[in-house]
XYZ file of C-alpha atoms in Angstrom:
347
model
C -0.069 0.024 -0.127
C 1.411 3.343 -1.034
C 2.344 5.586 1.897
C 0.072 8.505 0.900
C -2.840 5.990 0.730
C -2.018 4.461 4.036
C -2.271 8.021 5.484
C -5.607 8.675 3.988
C -6.961 5.460 5.001
C -5.956 6.053 8.602
C -7.542 9.636 8.543
C -10.686 8.242 7.235
C -10.767 5.386 9.817
C -10.543 7.892 12.486
C -13.171 10.157 11.167
C -15.548 7.192 10.527
C -15.447 5.327 13.741
C -12.082 4.542 14.712
C -9.731 5.179 17.675
C -10.771 8.927 18.262
C -14.381 8.362 17.755
C -14.588 6.414 21.136
C -13.329 9.435 23.118
C -16.579 11.262 23.269
C -17.888 12.225 26.585
C -21.348 11.836 28.023
C -23.685 8.912 28.234
C -21.807 5.478 28.092
C -22.098 3.826 24.808
C -24.106 0.692 24.521
C -22.294 -2.434 23.660
C -24.125 -5.720 22.541
C -22.375 -9.135 22.730
C -23.661 -11.634 20.398
C -23.354 -15.324 19.546
C -24.139 -16.404 15.878
C -25.470 -19.748 16.633
C -28.671 -18.841 18.468
C -31.623 -17.833 16.291
C -32.906 -15.511 19.158
C -29.749 -13.436 19.058
C -30.132 -12.810 15.305
C -33.718 -11.711 15.708
C -32.700 -9.320 18.433
C -29.911 -7.853 16.263
C -32.528 -7.596 13.266
C -34.849 -5.742 15.493
C -32.187 -3.511 17.574
C -29.032 -3.005 15.579
C -29.841 0.718 15.087
C -30.032 1.133 18.942
C -26.487 -0.205 19.481
C -23.420 1.763 19.573
C -20.993 -1.066 19.355
C -21.734 -4.681 18.168
C -19.407 -7.292 19.494
C -20.011 -10.747 17.926
C -18.281 -13.879 18.872
C -16.963 -14.422 15.203
C -13.200 -15.204 15.797
C -11.499 -18.067 17.597
C -7.875 -19.074 18.053
C -7.636 -22.450 16.715
C -3.995 -23.470 16.625
C -0.683 -23.126 18.281
C 0.469 -21.323 15.190
C -1.875 -18.243 15.574
C -4.492 -19.296 13.257
C -7.963 -17.715 13.583
C -11.174 -19.323 12.583
C -13.998 -16.931 11.452
C -17.776 -17.651 11.721
C -19.770 -17.274 8.700
C -22.634 -15.004 9.672
C -24.260 -13.581 6.548
C -27.586 -12.782 8.082
C -25.861 -10.689 10.923
C -23.931 -8.642 8.182
C -27.209 -8.230 6.341
C -28.795 -7.027 9.462
C -26.046 -4.515 10.061
C -26.127 -3.264 6.507
C -29.905 -2.768 6.874
C -29.776 -1.016 10.284
C -31.015 2.691 10.093
C -27.700 3.456 12.175
C -24.955 1.020 11.773
C -23.055 0.464 15.054
C -19.281 0.040 15.186
C -18.343 -3.597 14.852
C -15.645 -5.062 17.295
C -15.583 -8.842 16.977
C -14.769 -10.849 20.045
C -11.455 -12.801 19.584
C -11.473 -15.750 21.894
C -9.748 -19.091 22.668
C -13.112 -20.715 22.761
C -14.175 -23.294 19.812
C -15.793 -26.588 19.505
C -17.040 -26.406 23.202
C -13.605 -26.020 24.734
C -11.412 -23.309 25.894
C -8.090 -24.040 23.897
C -5.509 -23.308 26.453
C -2.772 -24.853 24.624
C -3.384 -22.610 21.599
C -3.507 -19.533 23.728
C -0.389 -20.354 25.703
C 1.546 -21.027 22.510
C 0.565 -17.815 20.818
C 1.243 -15.785 24.095
C 4.700 -17.361 24.517
C 5.941 -17.842 20.757
C 6.888 -14.326 19.165
C 6.411 -15.853 15.438
C 2.999 -17.336 16.258
C 1.950 -14.001 18.152
C 3.133 -11.849 14.956
C 1.180 -14.160 12.784
C -1.849 -13.862 14.969
C -1.764 -10.020 15.212
C -1.053 -9.454 11.361
C -4.092 -11.771 10.429
C -6.420 -9.735 12.724
C -5.177 -6.490 11.788
C -5.386 -7.418 8.077
C -9.028 -8.639 8.524
C -10.037 -5.560 10.427
C -8.669 -3.468 7.507
C -10.678 -5.613 5.022
C -14.034 -5.679 6.853
C -13.811 -2.166 8.321
C -13.910 -3.186 11.998
C -13.570 -0.493 14.658
C -11.356 -3.045 16.446
C -11.523 -6.093 18.566
C -12.437 -7.548 22.105
C -9.793 -10.044 23.321
C -11.081 -12.718 25.375
C -8.448 -15.503 26.403
C -9.715 -17.422 29.517
C -8.597 -20.383 31.581
C -4.922 -19.520 31.194
C -2.294 -21.014 33.335
C -0.259 -18.651 35.630
C 2.481 -18.056 33.214
C 0.199 -17.296 30.408
C -1.785 -14.751 32.637
C 1.597 -13.192 33.350
C 2.539 -12.997 29.602
C -0.819 -12.258 28.204
C -0.623 -8.447 28.358
C 2.256 -8.536 25.907
C 0.255 -10.180 23.332
C -2.690 -7.664 23.961
C -0.148 -4.671 23.413
C 1.347 -6.238 20.315
C -2.317 -6.453 18.782
C -3.291 -3.142 20.047
C -0.211 -1.543 18.406
C -0.992 -3.033 15.173
C -4.580 -1.845 15.308
C -3.662 1.671 16.333
C -1.656 2.004 13.127
C -5.022 1.984 11.335
C -6.982 4.061 13.855
C -8.623 1.017 15.515
C -9.229 -0.005 19.181
C -8.339 -3.138 21.299
C -10.423 -3.953 24.288
C -9.690 -6.922 26.671
C -11.934 -8.672 29.020
C -11.401 -9.338 32.609
C -13.157 -11.109 35.394
C -14.075 -9.341 38.465
C -11.814 -11.783 40.363
C -8.934 -10.624 38.301
C -6.063 -9.562 40.694
C -5.340 -5.790 40.620
C -1.631 -6.192 39.391
C -2.943 -8.210 36.514
C -5.691 -5.866 35.755
C -3.221 -2.790 35.753
C -1.166 -4.695 33.197
C -4.200 -5.260 30.945
C -5.151 -1.765 31.325
C -1.761 -0.528 30.237
C -1.761 -2.767 27.224
C -5.358 -2.126 25.869
C -7.682 0.764 25.060
C -10.267 -0.601 27.675
C -10.898 -3.271 29.994
C -14.317 -4.991 29.953
C -15.400 -5.931 33.306
C -17.601 -9.130 33.388
C -20.043 -7.622 36.044
C -22.232 -10.507 36.354
C -22.567 -14.179 37.908
C -22.825 -12.923 41.490
C -24.580 -16.254 41.931
C -23.485 -18.683 39.097
C -24.579 -21.973 37.457
C -22.659 -24.122 39.911
C -23.548 -21.999 43.064
C -26.403 -22.005 45.612
C -29.462 -19.857 43.976
C -29.522 -16.127 44.147
C -29.120 -12.891 42.072
C -27.446 -12.769 38.912
C -26.216 -9.210 39.992
C -27.688 -7.098 42.704
C -26.975 -3.361 42.957
C -24.902 -3.558 46.115
C -22.862 -6.318 44.719
C -22.459 -4.465 41.433
C -21.697 -1.035 43.087
C -19.214 -2.475 45.451
C -17.281 -4.176 42.542
C -17.180 -1.172 40.340
C -16.193 1.045 43.187
C -13.353 -1.321 43.834
C -12.122 -1.896 40.394
C -12.289 1.864 39.386
C -10.702 3.206 42.564
C -7.819 5.410 41.492
C -8.385 4.596 37.801
C -9.729 6.631 34.752
C -13.276 5.306 34.452
C -13.273 5.961 30.716
C -11.018 3.213 30.387
C -13.576 0.561 31.388
C -16.531 -1.231 30.052
C -19.254 -2.571 32.598
C -20.791 -5.645 30.796
C -24.166 -6.209 32.700
C -26.357 -9.227 32.969
C -29.521 -9.804 30.785
C -30.234 -13.425 31.324
C -31.453 -15.797 34.001
C -30.536 -19.106 35.869
C -33.184 -22.074 36.651
C -31.666 -23.949 39.615
C -33.218 -27.533 40.392
C -32.827 -28.047 44.163
C -29.428 -28.931 44.979
C -28.146 -29.024 41.342
C -26.433 -26.997 38.576
C -28.603 -24.425 36.954
C -29.406 -23.873 33.394
C -29.146 -20.450 31.569
C -32.573 -19.233 30.518
C -33.712 -16.326 28.519
C -35.653 -13.734 30.327
C -38.608 -14.438 27.770
C -38.230 -18.114 28.751
C -38.225 -17.363 32.497
C -41.408 -15.213 32.137
C -43.119 -18.137 30.085
C -42.113 -20.534 32.835
C -43.442 -18.479 35.445
C -46.959 -18.012 33.549
C -47.189 -21.611 32.713
C -46.492 -22.727 36.546
C -48.657 -20.010 37.859
C -45.671 -18.739 39.951
C -45.628 -15.311 41.482
C -42.699 -13.286 40.473
C -40.950 -11.360 43.287
C -38.672 -8.379 42.728
C -36.977 -7.091 45.861
C -35.745 -3.541 45.501
C -32.140 -3.315 44.143
C -32.048 -7.038 43.348
C -33.168 -9.407 40.403
C -36.401 -10.979 39.645
C -37.260 -14.568 41.006
C -39.774 -17.234 41.399
C -40.037 -20.817 42.567
C -42.012 -23.539 40.900
C -42.120 -27.341 41.088
C -41.091 -29.258 37.949
C -41.359 -33.056 37.251
C -37.800 -33.296 38.934
C -38.725 -31.328 41.948
C -38.556 -27.727 43.226
C -36.816 -25.062 41.202
C -35.672 -21.450 41.834
C -35.359 -19.065 38.820
C -33.548 -15.753 39.080
C -33.232 -13.413 36.002
C -32.170 -9.843 35.335
C -35.066 -8.192 33.439
C -35.319 -5.102 31.345
C -35.890 -2.712 34.520
C -32.868 -4.249 36.190
C -30.835 -3.453 33.099
C -31.890 0.055 32.792
C -31.377 0.654 36.509
C -27.844 -0.890 36.573
C -27.139 0.935 33.254
C -27.713 4.056 35.181
C -25.629 2.847 38.258
C -22.591 2.099 36.012
C -23.232 5.552 34.303
C -22.776 7.097 37.667
C -19.143 5.706 37.851
C -18.438 7.446 34.615
C -17.603 4.301 32.527
C -16.794 4.244 28.805
C -19.645 2.010 27.947
C -22.170 -0.629 29.291
C -22.388 -4.097 27.712
C -25.329 -6.258 27.186
C -24.578 -9.851 27.951
C -26.107 -11.106 25.724
C -28.494 -10.409 22.811
C -31.021 -12.924 22.362
C -31.352 -13.722 26.093
C -32.381 -10.219 27.068
C -35.861 -9.071 28.091
C -37.673 -7.535 25.222
C -38.842 -4.794 27.578
C -35.146 -3.880 27.835
C -35.221 -1.723 24.829
C -38.045 0.373 26.098
C -37.362 0.349 29.798
C -36.695 3.782 31.134
C -33.723 4.321 33.681
C -34.292 6.144 37.149
C -33.594 9.855 36.742
C -30.717 9.350 39.362
C -28.259 6.568 39.840
C -29.631 4.184 42.568
C -27.834 4.174 45.860
C -27.384 0.581 47.024
C -28.180 0.027 50.718
C -27.382 -3.021 52.727
C -25.210 -6.183 52.125
C -25.070 -7.829 48.746
C -26.589 -11.413 48.650
C -24.119 -14.268 49.320
C -23.630 -17.261 47.186
C -21.779 -20.322 47.704
C -20.545 -23.394 45.601
C -23.014 -26.184 45.409
C -21.937 -29.253 47.430
C -20.186 -31.846 45.319
């Protein structure tokens, strides 16, 4: 590519949605995470693409120790984006998940081998140029301690490649990530995406997906002394159905509402927490907890009060249809009292 054309390309990228475009102040952007294998996710995208600021589809998976990336073919999603009245920026998620596994061996190899890391970064940068992506969201999980320590260097390598074209790199982090690792990730990426959900998780005792006190406490701890505009708060928009004493199954909010109606269960919604109900199935008693549209709107306002760069919807296709019209409170909620306690289920 001639130097003059490269300079022009970078200028256009910056003007049309690249690195500088994310720096605007004000209301946090809305990021929607998406998986291409769920019909409900595609239906949600078709209906709401124009309401999104950033679309983060799980399209890219690391599949080999040489840095090879497999891309999901998702023509219907591309068509939905093209038809949107306001096209969101597209930042695909790049993960080490494929074929129902977290490919730790591939991730560790790419993190530790400079040649594989270079091939990985160059392939992603080239794809971003070809597709007009605004950047990527890196999501390598289940790494060994040595991989965790060296991961920020890989993130920085890809970030530098993307910055050359005016694009961004974000990186995910669990709320359990230790502060030192999180600081290294923050120094290596444009933003850290905090997975601010699963207060109670599938293999825990039943309880909230994320209550306000838990979310507020975690955001306060994670953002203390940091620039909040370097963080994205990914919020829950799904539910869990726990059979008594056993692991929960993920349910969409629509499924939860249908189940409550079918069983005649009364839905309870304590202030500052998530909706819940109990019912009796053929296998015994169940508890269902879910984050509905009002919860998302309230917690989006809560996260906004911390000044974060964006809030994330985890994830499209599971959300309450009412989420798209729910009105946030006029002021950020002030949580009171302790957050709910959850414990691992007994083995």
